[in-house]
XYZ file of C-alpha atoms in Angstrom:
724
model
C -35.335 17.094 25.424
C -32.618 18.453 27.701
C -31.541 21.881 27.874
C -28.343 21.054 26.907
C -29.306 19.376 23.896
C -31.336 22.430 22.830
C -28.585 25.200 23.861
C -26.220 22.839 21.187
C -29.264 22.236 17.878
C -29.511 25.607 18.242
C -26.148 26.426 17.783
C -25.735 23.867 15.257
C -28.371 25.268 13.370
C -26.475 28.366 13.267
C -23.477 27.169 12.118
C -24.471 25.609 9.292
C -26.056 29.193 8.022
C -22.677 30.490 9.156
C -20.379 28.211 7.397
C -22.920 28.904 3.957
C -21.950 32.203 4.101
C -18.119 31.912 5.373
C -17.543 29.074 2.075
C -20.530 29.706 -0.592
C -20.568 27.304 -2.917
C -18.325 27.090 -6.160
C -20.362 29.065 -9.573
C -19.973 25.605 -11.001
C -20.809 22.995 -8.634
C -21.777 19.803 -10.219
C -23.553 18.925 -7.371
C -26.416 21.655 -8.353
C -27.378 18.904 -11.881
C -25.513 15.564 -11.808
C -27.779 13.120 -10.526
C -24.493 11.630 -9.074
C -23.555 14.508 -6.615
C -25.515 15.973 -3.399
C -23.858 18.643 -1.591
C -23.687 18.331 1.977
C -23.035 21.105 5.031
C -22.150 19.526 7.907
C -22.067 21.257 11.568
C -20.795 18.679 14.187
C -20.213 18.837 17.564
C -17.525 15.929 18.457
C -17.624 15.612 22.576
C -14.667 13.071 23.110
C -15.339 12.379 26.966
C -18.337 10.911 26.560
C -18.075 8.976 22.942
C -20.950 11.866 21.157
C -21.623 12.706 17.656
C -24.246 15.610 17.380
C -24.948 17.102 14.157
C -27.163 18.685 11.888
C -26.550 18.094 7.931
C -27.963 20.187 5.594
C -28.168 18.004 1.964
C -28.728 19.405 -1.458
C -30.093 17.052 -4.336
C -29.641 17.884 -7.495
C -33.313 18.152 -9.675
C -32.801 14.382 -11.164
C -32.890 12.813 -8.006
C -35.771 13.994 -6.785
C -38.820 12.171 -8.277
C -38.183 9.214 -6.421
C -37.614 6.972 -3.131
C -34.387 8.337 -1.341
C -32.192 5.640 0.471
C -29.183 6.893 3.114
C -26.764 5.077 5.113
C -26.302 5.785 8.732
C -24.163 4.701 11.114
C -26.630 2.166 13.287
C -25.862 3.964 16.901
C -26.690 7.074 15.111
C -30.223 8.219 16.418
C -32.492 10.430 13.560
C -33.631 13.233 15.983
C -35.021 15.323 13.081
C -35.796 14.939 9.141
C -37.419 17.773 7.140
C -37.301 18.864 3.638
C -37.604 22.482 2.150
C -41.131 21.884 -0.003
C -43.522 24.697 -1.894
C -45.056 25.169 1.684
C -41.817 25.801 3.395
C -39.996 23.485 5.808
C -41.603 20.817 6.754
C -40.980 16.981 8.881
C -40.751 14.175 6.619
C -41.468 10.956 7.438
C -38.640 8.005 6.928
C -38.342 4.299 7.817
C -34.784 2.852 9.213
C -34.303 -0.865 8.614
C -30.492 -2.903 9.434
C -28.344 -2.339 6.782
C -26.613 -5.591 5.210
C -22.965 -5.047 6.972
C -25.102 -4.997 10.427
C -23.209 -1.965 11.405
C -25.046 0.766 9.628
C -29.136 1.510 9.119
C -30.755 2.509 5.834
C -32.732 5.358 5.692
C -36.116 5.828 3.470
C -37.675 8.317 2.817
C -40.847 9.049 0.053
C -41.123 11.065 -1.977
C -44.777 13.285 -0.509
C -47.391 13.117 -3.415
C -46.425 15.792 -5.805
C -43.651 17.413 -3.918
C -40.026 17.703 -5.223
C -37.154 16.958 -2.664
C -34.305 19.423 -3.190
C -33.211 20.012 -0.046
C -33.238 17.857 3.059
C -32.104 18.980 6.602
C -31.314 16.232 9.171
C -30.800 16.653 13.306
C -29.609 13.510 14.474
C -27.378 12.471 17.832
C -25.111 9.227 19.307
C -22.382 7.446 20.132
C -19.338 6.561 17.587
C -17.099 4.470 19.590
C -15.428 1.484 18.634
C -11.777 1.722 20.302
C -8.662 0.545 17.200
C -8.173 -3.144 17.703
C -4.273 -4.493 16.960
C -3.965 -6.534 14.200
C -2.597 -9.976 14.693
C -0.646 -10.367 11.451
C 3.208 -11.136 11.346
C 3.484 -7.537 9.315
C 5.882 -5.071 10.706
C 3.009 -2.385 10.592
C -0.380 -3.595 10.755
C -3.522 -1.131 10.638
C -5.550 -1.328 13.840
C -8.868 -1.864 13.092
C -11.650 0.039 13.970
C -15.232 1.692 11.765
C -14.514 5.608 13.548
C -13.962 6.459 17.236
C -14.421 9.377 19.213
C -12.630 9.738 22.358
C -10.314 11.513 24.953
C -6.950 9.404 22.652
C -8.512 11.123 19.281
C -10.975 11.266 17.164
C -11.239 8.840 13.330
C -14.544 9.126 11.983
C -14.354 7.776 7.818
C -16.288 6.447 4.838
C -17.113 3.048 7.045
C -17.863 5.336 10.527
C -21.673 6.440 8.580
C -21.470 9.025 10.276
C -22.979 11.225 7.838
C -25.897 10.501 6.179
C -24.456 8.957 2.678
C -25.556 7.288 -0.419
C -24.135 4.826 -1.896
C -22.310 5.344 -5.345
C -22.482 9.350 -5.135
C -20.417 11.476 -5.007
C -20.038 14.624 -2.932
C -19.015 18.051 -1.809
C -19.411 19.332 1.867
C -18.867 21.907 3.729
C -17.884 21.638 7.201
C -18.212 23.258 10.332
C -16.729 21.275 13.222
C -17.081 21.600 17.218
C -15.349 20.256 20.271
C -13.058 21.647 23.249
C -11.206 24.687 22.791
C -7.748 22.853 22.774
C -8.327 20.355 20.349
C -8.028 20.408 16.232
C -9.938 19.139 13.608
C -8.620 18.109 10.191
C -10.904 17.086 7.403
C -10.908 17.384 3.553
C -10.535 20.428 1.336
C -9.212 24.292 2.918
C -10.026 25.718 6.583
C -11.727 29.002 5.649
C -11.028 30.104 10.109
C -11.330 28.718 13.003
C -11.962 30.742 16.570
C -12.429 29.828 20.057
C -16.774 30.266 21.038
C -17.554 29.501 24.412
C -14.945 27.694 25.479
C -15.219 25.761 22.709
C -12.697 25.251 19.625
C -15.119 25.985 15.839
C -13.340 24.976 12.479
C -14.906 26.035 9.151
C -14.092 23.532 5.833
C -15.218 23.529 2.495
C -14.584 21.408 -0.477
C -14.891 22.177 -4.238
C -13.728 18.648 -5.311
C -16.327 16.004 -5.038
C -15.433 13.622 -3.302
C -16.738 9.954 -2.501
C -16.912 10.017 1.452
C -15.726 12.488 3.509
C -13.357 12.130 7.018
C -12.765 13.771 9.973
C -9.818 13.188 12.555
C -9.222 15.536 15.747
C -6.514 15.505 18.342
C -4.405 17.777 20.156
C -2.139 18.912 17.726
C 0.523 21.580 17.082
C 0.297 22.878 13.894
C 3.276 23.914 11.362
C 2.516 24.823 7.641
C 4.231 26.474 5.051
C 3.335 26.590 0.844
C 4.814 25.285 -1.939
C 4.778 26.862 -5.240
C 4.859 25.076 -8.534
C 7.032 26.256 -11.741
C 3.052 26.780 -13.392
C 1.848 28.987 -10.812
C 0.337 26.745 -8.565
C 0.391 27.166 -4.824
C -0.294 24.514 -2.865
C -0.723 25.114 1.303
C 1.496 22.247 2.983
C 1.219 21.333 6.756
C 1.819 19.179 9.464
C -0.731 18.543 12.232
C 1.617 16.184 15.299
C 1.432 15.517 18.457
C 3.239 18.412 20.220
C 5.844 15.274 21.648
C 7.206 14.674 17.337
C 6.411 18.479 17.068
C 10.347 18.798 16.187
C 9.691 16.357 12.986
C 7.697 18.947 10.855
C 9.726 20.733 9.072
C 11.057 17.363 7.798
C 7.772 16.082 6.619
C 7.077 19.494 4.943
C 10.354 19.150 3.234
C 10.053 15.495 2.351
C 6.164 16.748 1.014
C 7.635 19.788 -1.221
C 10.437 17.126 -2.950
C 7.529 14.453 -3.789
C 5.043 17.514 -5.399
C 8.277 18.991 -7.184
C 8.341 15.496 -9.122
C 5.029 14.491 -9.578
C 2.944 17.663 -10.100
C 5.548 18.046 -13.977
C 4.740 14.027 -14.063
C 0.952 13.874 -13.373
C 0.147 17.587 -14.142
C -1.555 20.266 -11.453
C -1.934 18.856 -7.765
C -5.546 18.105 -7.175
C -6.265 20.263 -4.128
C -5.621 23.790 -2.379
C -3.818 21.999 0.634
C -2.036 19.023 1.453
C -1.493 17.588 5.185
C 0.607 15.056 7.260
C -1.358 14.220 10.001
C -0.315 12.133 13.216
C -3.118 9.594 14.337
C -3.495 7.895 17.516
C -3.809 3.947 15.952
C -1.580 2.524 13.676
C -2.651 3.367 9.733
C -1.052 4.507 6.279
C -4.297 6.568 4.971
C -4.546 8.937 2.014
C -7.806 11.248 1.343
C -8.498 14.362 -0.587
C -5.818 16.888 0.672
C -4.006 14.664 3.752
C -2.891 12.000 4.680
C -3.578 10.021 8.285
C -0.112 8.050 9.537
C -0.090 6.350 12.313
C 2.238 7.609 15.627
C 4.444 4.947 15.339
C 5.110 5.483 11.509
C 5.875 9.352 12.281
C 8.561 8.685 14.840
C 9.991 6.440 12.401
C 10.526 9.380 10.004
C 7.958 8.126 7.589
C 8.768 9.957 4.660
C 10.510 7.038 2.280
C 8.664 7.377 -1.457
C 6.679 3.392 -0.013
C 5.315 5.753 2.747
C 4.908 9.494 2.588
C 5.994 9.287 -0.839
C 2.588 6.487 -1.952
C 0.465 8.598 0.113
C 1.048 11.871 -1.821
C 0.446 9.871 -5.077
C -2.800 9.066 -4.127
C -4.038 12.514 -4.566
C -3.956 11.734 -8.363
C -4.549 8.548 -8.320
C -7.939 7.072 -6.314
C -8.616 10.374 -4.222
C -8.985 12.683 -7.675
C -9.316 9.929 -10.424
C -12.081 7.443 -8.402
C -11.404 3.405 -8.196
C -15.245 1.721 -9.770
C -15.034 -0.593 -6.253
C -17.444 -3.293 -8.155
C -14.759 -3.284 -11.144
C -11.361 -3.786 -9.456
C -8.801 -1.919 -8.010
C -6.458 -0.084 -9.845
C -5.421 2.460 -7.712
C -3.110 0.593 -5.340
C -0.862 -0.880 -8.100
C -0.379 2.052 -10.196
C 0.394 3.806 -6.857
C 2.573 1.571 -6.083
C 4.692 1.409 -9.064
C 4.894 5.325 -9.818
C 5.721 5.839 -5.729
C 7.313 2.757 -4.418
C 9.163 1.955 -7.797
C 9.599 4.580 -10.198
C 11.351 6.908 -7.536
C 13.476 5.161 -7.624
C 14.253 4.930 -11.295
C 13.963 8.047 -11.607
C 16.480 9.031 -9.208
C 19.071 6.900 -11.251
C 19.045 4.408 -8.230
C 19.064 1.166 -9.785
C 19.849 -1.100 -7.078
C 16.783 0.258 -5.214
C 14.711 -0.399 -8.338
C 16.033 -3.639 -8.631
C 15.504 -4.721 -5.117
C 11.587 -2.996 -5.288
C 11.442 -5.600 -8.489
C 12.519 -8.245 -6.637
C 9.934 -7.826 -3.866
C 7.617 -7.264 -6.715
C 8.102 -11.220 -8.091
C 8.918 -12.982 -4.801
C 6.244 -11.379 -3.162
C 3.899 -13.216 -5.415
C 6.204 -16.340 -5.442
C 5.752 -16.838 -2.017
C 2.389 -15.560 -0.448
C -0.125 -16.376 -3.639
C -0.649 -20.277 -3.800
C -1.346 -21.811 -6.936
C -4.853 -22.792 -5.484
C -5.006 -19.581 -4.145
C -4.321 -17.277 -6.881
C -6.682 -14.858 -8.652
C -6.671 -12.179 -11.629
C -5.693 -8.638 -10.783
C -8.901 -7.502 -12.008
C -10.401 -9.356 -9.207
C -9.009 -7.813 -6.390
C -10.546 -5.113 -4.513
C -8.562 -4.148 -1.339
C -6.473 -5.965 1.112
C -6.753 -8.042 3.716
C -3.870 -10.257 3.544
C -0.737 -11.056 2.259
C -1.398 -12.733 -0.602
C -4.422 -9.887 -1.849
C -0.722 -7.901 -1.216
C 0.957 -9.588 -3.762
C -2.203 -9.476 -6.606
C -3.321 -5.584 -5.957
C -0.032 -3.804 -5.329
C 2.982 -5.795 -5.815
C 1.812 -8.115 -9.142
C -0.430 -4.861 -10.100
C 2.545 -2.372 -9.867
C 4.142 -4.865 -12.371
C 1.987 -4.909 -14.660
C 2.165 -1.076 -15.360
C 6.193 -1.994 -16.256
C 5.158 -4.614 -18.705
C 2.769 -1.934 -20.244
C 5.526 0.881 -20.052
C 7.932 -1.231 -21.745
C 5.414 -2.724 -24.446
C 4.113 0.950 -25.436
C 7.518 2.809 -24.699
C 7.865 5.348 -22.050
C 6.171 8.632 -24.364
C 3.334 6.253 -24.574
C 3.343 5.439 -20.946
C 3.329 9.477 -19.887
C 1.462 10.544 -22.109
C -1.631 7.980 -21.638
C -0.900 8.607 -17.752
C -1.406 11.741 -18.125
C -4.466 11.780 -20.136
C -5.861 9.795 -17.301
C -5.276 11.987 -14.651
C -6.755 14.631 -16.437
C -9.393 13.153 -18.539
C -11.124 11.785 -15.500
C -10.307 13.918 -12.521
C -13.491 12.976 -10.178
C -14.791 10.816 -12.220
C -14.510 6.965 -11.874
C -12.095 4.967 -13.796
C -11.605 1.105 -13.708
C -9.187 -1.439 -15.870
C -11.442 -1.078 -19.066
C -10.875 2.824 -18.918
C -7.175 2.010 -18.973
C -6.902 -0.011 -21.431
C -8.378 2.134 -24.059
C -6.515 5.132 -22.191
C -2.873 3.665 -23.219
C -4.449 1.960 -26.533
C -5.283 5.337 -27.245
C -1.753 6.866 -26.303
C 0.527 3.828 -28.092
C -2.131 3.835 -31.110
C -1.840 0.156 -30.723
C -4.489 -2.532 -29.517
C -3.488 -3.548 -26.308
C -6.762 -6.085 -25.210
C -4.415 -9.187 -25.696
C -1.806 -7.620 -22.651
C -4.909 -6.225 -20.503
C -6.850 -9.598 -20.749
C -3.082 -11.541 -20.073
C -2.097 -9.722 -17.332
C -5.046 -8.388 -15.665
C -8.424 -10.591 -16.329
C -6.144 -13.742 -15.824
C -4.367 -15.172 -12.912
C -1.091 -16.354 -12.534
C 1.940 -15.477 -14.287
C 4.371 -17.217 -16.538
C 7.731 -20.390 -14.786
C 10.136 -20.083 -16.877
C 13.191 -22.374 -16.838
C 16.542 -22.789 -19.459
C 16.343 -25.761 -21.837
C 18.920 -26.317 -24.165
C 21.891 -24.165 -24.450
C 24.896 -25.544 -26.288
C 27.222 -23.443 -28.766
C 29.294 -24.673 -31.740
C 31.909 -22.664 -33.570
C 30.628 -21.081 -37.329
C 31.409 -18.455 -39.533
C 28.285 -16.195 -40.230
C 27.779 -15.234 -43.699
C 30.169 -12.106 -43.912
C 32.758 -14.408 -42.946
C 33.344 -13.327 -38.861
C 34.745 -16.957 -37.338
C 32.709 -16.941 -33.556
C 30.467 -19.040 -31.436
C 26.644 -19.908 -32.737
C 24.895 -20.339 -29.509
C 21.341 -22.094 -29.107
C 19.083 -21.437 -26.453
C 15.523 -22.648 -25.451
C 13.751 -21.311 -23.063
C 10.554 -23.310 -20.857
C 7.666 -22.089 -20.220
C 5.838 -24.675 -17.191
C 1.855 -24.423 -17.933
C -0.140 -21.918 -19.389
C 2.066 -19.819 -22.220
C 2.323 -16.227 -21.937
C 3.413 -13.769 -24.676
C 6.276 -11.755 -23.300
C 9.919 -11.064 -24.027
C 12.447 -11.988 -21.955
C 16.035 -10.858 -21.340
C 18.792 -13.368 -21.175
C 22.349 -12.557 -19.476
C 25.063 -14.373 -21.888
C 28.678 -15.017 -20.273
C 31.230 -15.578 -22.599
C 35.005 -15.842 -22.502
C 34.887 -11.975 -23.086
C 32.200 -10.113 -20.623
C 28.700 -10.525 -19.954
C 25.837 -9.055 -23.069
C 22.213 -9.304 -22.663
C 20.031 -10.274 -25.396
C 16.412 -10.148 -26.208
C 13.828 -13.370 -26.303
C 10.270 -13.300 -27.228
C 7.838 -16.173 -26.031
C 4.064 -16.884 -27.796
C 4.004 -20.275 -27.052
C 5.360 -23.104 -24.473
C 8.866 -22.425 -25.447
C 11.046 -20.548 -27.112
C 14.216 -20.437 -29.290
C 16.774 -17.912 -30.454
C 20.333 -18.969 -32.016
C 22.572 -16.362 -31.256
C 26.195 -15.300 -32.437
C 29.225 -14.184 -30.499
C 32.371 -13.826 -31.341
C 33.604 -14.990 -27.730
C 32.925 -18.476 -26.523
C 30.151 -18.205 -24.082
C 29.954 -20.127 -20.786
C 27.076 -19.318 -18.761
C 23.239 -18.603 -19.087
C 20.595 -17.606 -17.353
C 17.004 -15.523 -18.199
C 16.524 -12.021 -16.436
C 19.244 -11.193 -13.863
C 17.787 -7.936 -13.471
C 14.113 -9.089 -12.770
C 12.831 -6.846 -15.867
C 9.970 -9.554 -16.400
C 7.103 -10.493 -13.968
C 7.137 -14.494 -13.512
C 6.699 -17.124 -10.428
C 9.573 -18.559 -8.740
C 9.852 -21.271 -7.071
C 10.519 -21.772 -3.434
C 14.413 -23.216 -4.232
C 14.720 -20.579 -6.467
C 14.294 -17.938 -3.329
C 16.571 -16.599 -1.751
C 16.495 -17.741 1.773
C 15.027 -15.493 3.994
C 12.488 -15.063 7.098
C 9.275 -15.355 5.276
C 9.981 -18.192 3.923
C 9.300 -19.267 7.094
C 6.324 -17.699 7.454
C 4.834 -18.826 4.652
C 6.451 -22.522 4.963
C 3.108 -25.324 4.832
C 5.314 -27.072 7.671
C 6.759 -25.000 10.073
C 8.164 -25.076 13.624
C 9.895 -22.319 15.932
C 12.674 -23.742 18.420
C 12.790 -21.705 22.206
C 16.701 -21.846 22.928
C 16.458 -18.942 25.920
C 16.641 -18.281 29.297
C 13.406 -17.163 31.119
C 12.896 -13.642 31.147
C 13.989 -13.081 27.197
C 12.421 -10.746 25.583
C 12.665 -13.484 22.388
C 9.717 -14.418 24.790
C 7.942 -12.006 22.875
C 8.290 -13.433 19.748
C 7.613 -16.987 20.472
C 4.121 -15.016 21.452
C 3.477 -13.211 18.895
C 3.819 -16.562 16.959
C 1.630 -18.523 18.623
C -1.198 -15.861 18.975
C -0.897 -14.277 15.040
C -3.406 -15.465 12.709
C -0.088 -15.692 10.325
C -0.246 -16.056 6.950
C -3.401 -17.911 5.163
C -2.528 -21.407 3.545
C 0.762 -21.927 5.894
C 0.935 -24.384 8.911
C 0.496 -23.754 11.932
C 3.157 -23.392 14.175
C 5.074 -26.166 16.185
C 6.868 -24.856 19.469
C 9.623 -26.991 20.628
C 12.797 -26.791 22.938
C 16.163 -27.245 22.676
C 16.194 -30.526 23.940
C 13.896 -31.942 21.185
C 14.290 -33.739 18.015
C 14.370 -30.976 14.726
C 12.278 -31.993 12.362
C 13.541 -33.649 9.156
C 11.244 -31.366 7.064
C 9.565 -27.609 7.298
C 11.401 -24.778 7.869
C 12.206 -23.872 11.344
C 13.060 -20.511 13.383
C 15.563 -20.892 16.586
C 14.875 -17.835 19.220
C 18.713 -18.480 21.021
C 20.757 -16.440 23.099
C 24.066 -16.628 24.577
C 24.137 -19.916 26.327
C 22.236 -21.730 23.916
C 25.767 -20.433 21.498
C 26.558 -24.012 20.592
C 23.678 -25.272 20.161
C 22.705 -22.454 17.179
C 26.116 -22.467 16.008
C 26.019 -26.639 15.218
C 22.704 -25.522 13.158
C 24.396 -22.549 10.931
C 26.998 -25.577 10.117
C 24.721 -27.550 8.746
C 22.599 -25.273 6.655
C 25.105 -22.398 6.254
C 28.210 -23.694 6.269
C 30.657 -21.760 6.967
C 29.316 -17.656 6.196
C 27.567 -17.256 9.543
C 29.912 -18.018 12.700
C 29.309 -16.993 15.992
C 31.519 -16.817 19.644
C 31.237 -15.558 23.373
C 32.618 -11.987 22.156
C 31.515 -11.212 18.331
C 29.896 -12.817 15.280
C 31.587 -13.388 11.778
C 29.066 -12.729 8.786
C 30.918 -13.978 5.282
C 34.382 -11.561 6.270
C 32.414 -9.213 8.435
C 33.191 -9.258 12.111
C 30.641 -7.277 14.038
C 31.750 -7.061 18.061
C 30.067 -5.949 21.556
C 27.497 -7.467 23.437
C 24.367 -5.517 22.071
C 25.041 -7.178 19.385
C 22.079 -9.324 17.337
C 22.155 -11.852 14.452
C 18.572 -13.127 11.754
C 19.704 -14.867 9.159
C 18.339 -17.659 7.111
C 19.877 -20.528 4.921
C 19.082 -22.964 3.421
C 18.133 -25.882 5.128
C 20.984 -29.277 3.805
C 18.619 -31.311 3.000
C 15.228 -29.510 2.713
C 15.770 -26.643 0.202
C 12.363 -25.698 -0.410
C 12.653 -25.085 3.534
C 14.665 -22.387 5.000
C 16.511 -22.836 8.424
C 15.791 -18.733 10.139
C 17.581 -17.952 13.597
C 17.047 -15.270 16.058
C 20.902 -14.945 17.763
C 20.373 -12.585 20.773
C 23.644 -12.615 23.365
C 21.975 -10.178 25.855
C 18.872 -8.446 25.938
C 19.735 -5.195 25.788
C 20.471 -6.996 22.020
C 16.557 -7.700 21.063
C 14.780 -5.683 23.061
C 13.977 -3.455 19.582
C 14.480 -6.246 17.564
C 11.966 -8.667 18.799
C 9.143 -5.766 17.928
C 9.737 -5.426 14.638
C 11.225 -8.805 13.767
C 9.130 -9.249 10.665
C 9.809 -6.125 8.764
C 13.029 -8.056 8.091
C 11.707 -10.541 7.075
C 12.903 -9.964 3.080
C 16.478 -10.524 4.022
C 18.945 -13.760 4.669
C 20.674 -11.984 6.667
C 20.350 -9.039 8.921
C 22.846 -7.785 12.422
C 21.836 -5.017 14.737
C 23.979 -3.300 17.407
C 21.355 -1.479 19.753
C 18.683 -2.512 17.940
C 20.084 -0.498 14.717
C 20.717 -1.907 11.266
C 24.059 -1.791 10.542
C 24.489 -4.493 8.062
C 22.004 -6.424 5.587
C 22.040 -8.746 2.659
C 20.282 -11.250 0.992
C 21.994 -14.264 -0.674
C 20.753 -14.846 -4.421
C 21.102 -17.745 -5.544
C 23.084 -18.393 -8.753
C 20.991 -19.624 -11.739
C 22.544 -19.701 -14.460
C 23.382 -22.763 -16.517
C 26.724 -23.406 -18.001
C 26.365 -24.030 -21.441
C 27.740 -27.163 -23.355
C 30.309 -26.432 -26.160
C 31.316 -27.746 -29.874
C 34.739 -27.169 -30.888
C 35.866 -27.520 -34.769
């Protein structure tokens, strides 16, 4: 043992005693008597230059857990140097054995109880290297989170539950006091409240305490500029807001603090008091969007892009209640992401009365499921655990979010919001699952919701709807009014669903919406209208979750990404930034279930079937225009000086175009074109291309979006009318 190590260990042990004095456990600490909770007092010294962690963890066990053998998980790269227990005869060393854990990245530390003794406090001293540099994801998504189990390095520190950086017991909650030591120009952020910070022996030391039990502890560190402000709630609650940003981004702090305050203004009245004393926006050295108790960790690229939208910062703040206060039972499915997506990504727009954006979110939920979830790869919402690809995202986030929308409309607003507040208050720092939600919302509504949760949560699939019969005949009502009797049939393909479907009926005097209830394969209704019905359309505002056929979806780049037969055509000169897109297509894993990407040149024959992505510059303009004319008609015209989209014209050499149209002879596939006349018009676009996969046409000027649109197909059915 080196002298340096002895000095450090002595320092750590002394700071353990200090942190206990500075941040004592709450008097009503549930960890003192709950076998499902243990209390950690951790002193950790982090050394970024050598990737090292040196730590002491004093663990207080509930008395009811002290009579059995104990099993802890710890990273396999960490070595336990000492393990002692407070026993009747004083502090004594304990024997233990280490064995590989199932995941291979951790070790199981098994401690046998000494005969006749009770284990109530364990003190661990351990050290080792945490060095798993983040790796960039290789999927065709705009932002794919980097992959790492944990890292200590000059670029930053990231220690999460997956790191196993402290002795942890599976399925057990923890309360934490932490003292963290780093080089003096570094700043630590972890869960809970920072009690104080000071410099000792040229090292930065900070003391943190977390009063609420948590499922795990995440700690990050970097060279931050810290900005703070207080949020004061209408009921007197005060939350300390903070932004921990890199020096070059410190000017964005006010934007993030202001947005955080705005979200609290909305969600505290909706969900109840904020569960934590603090909330921080923390910049990360790799791509991420993570919500932990009392802070969110956002990648530097996201921070620079003003990541304050509801689907971004708003989503992470809602996780403070949903997931970080009310916990998810991982072994019983993940309902947390669906509810958070509904409340943040969707409901924020509805509350703001932005119906266009609310409809857009419903569109994305339905179309993501329809594109990315092939029937043979579908599974129930109740089986979703975590997101590994776009299929999981479409089921666990998008479909699950829509399930809450359907539930709200099924039981009504009053019962829905009352049930949500009951869930948040009753299960604070407790786990919940889909069965819990069924019980809570059934209680709030006074209704038996067994059929609803069985149909939408426990079974895979979604309804497929079409209009069968639509005919109208002149006639009179019983009270003598003259008009038109419309008879309409809606068909369900495959498994029948119990649901109510809105039908838009266009008459000679306007459009009205009527609702048709379905409980079997087909549903039939007769409605009376004063004006002659012209056409009918199922759910134009996308209020019902369903599977849409590829021919029903708008043409868009994601149609290419998910096609079982696809090809990319390289129609650009050597050295073009478009090469980045071609390389990404060949390297990325893409969407599971989609076919391989064929790579063609502009001289090769264009395949008759499948989706095509053409990457083109100005030298290949005539070739591109010929393809656009065939599939897009007269919607798009590109000339030497500008391009035209419908009646709109866009000028300048730094203008770029991303457009998708249905292939003329293969309507289930798309022709997508990324046209960039000059190199400077595509460099930024090429990097962010797949972010724009949900739009039919996007126009960029100098890398900035100046126009976008979705070309929804008209799925109206003409009404057959009989006049008398």
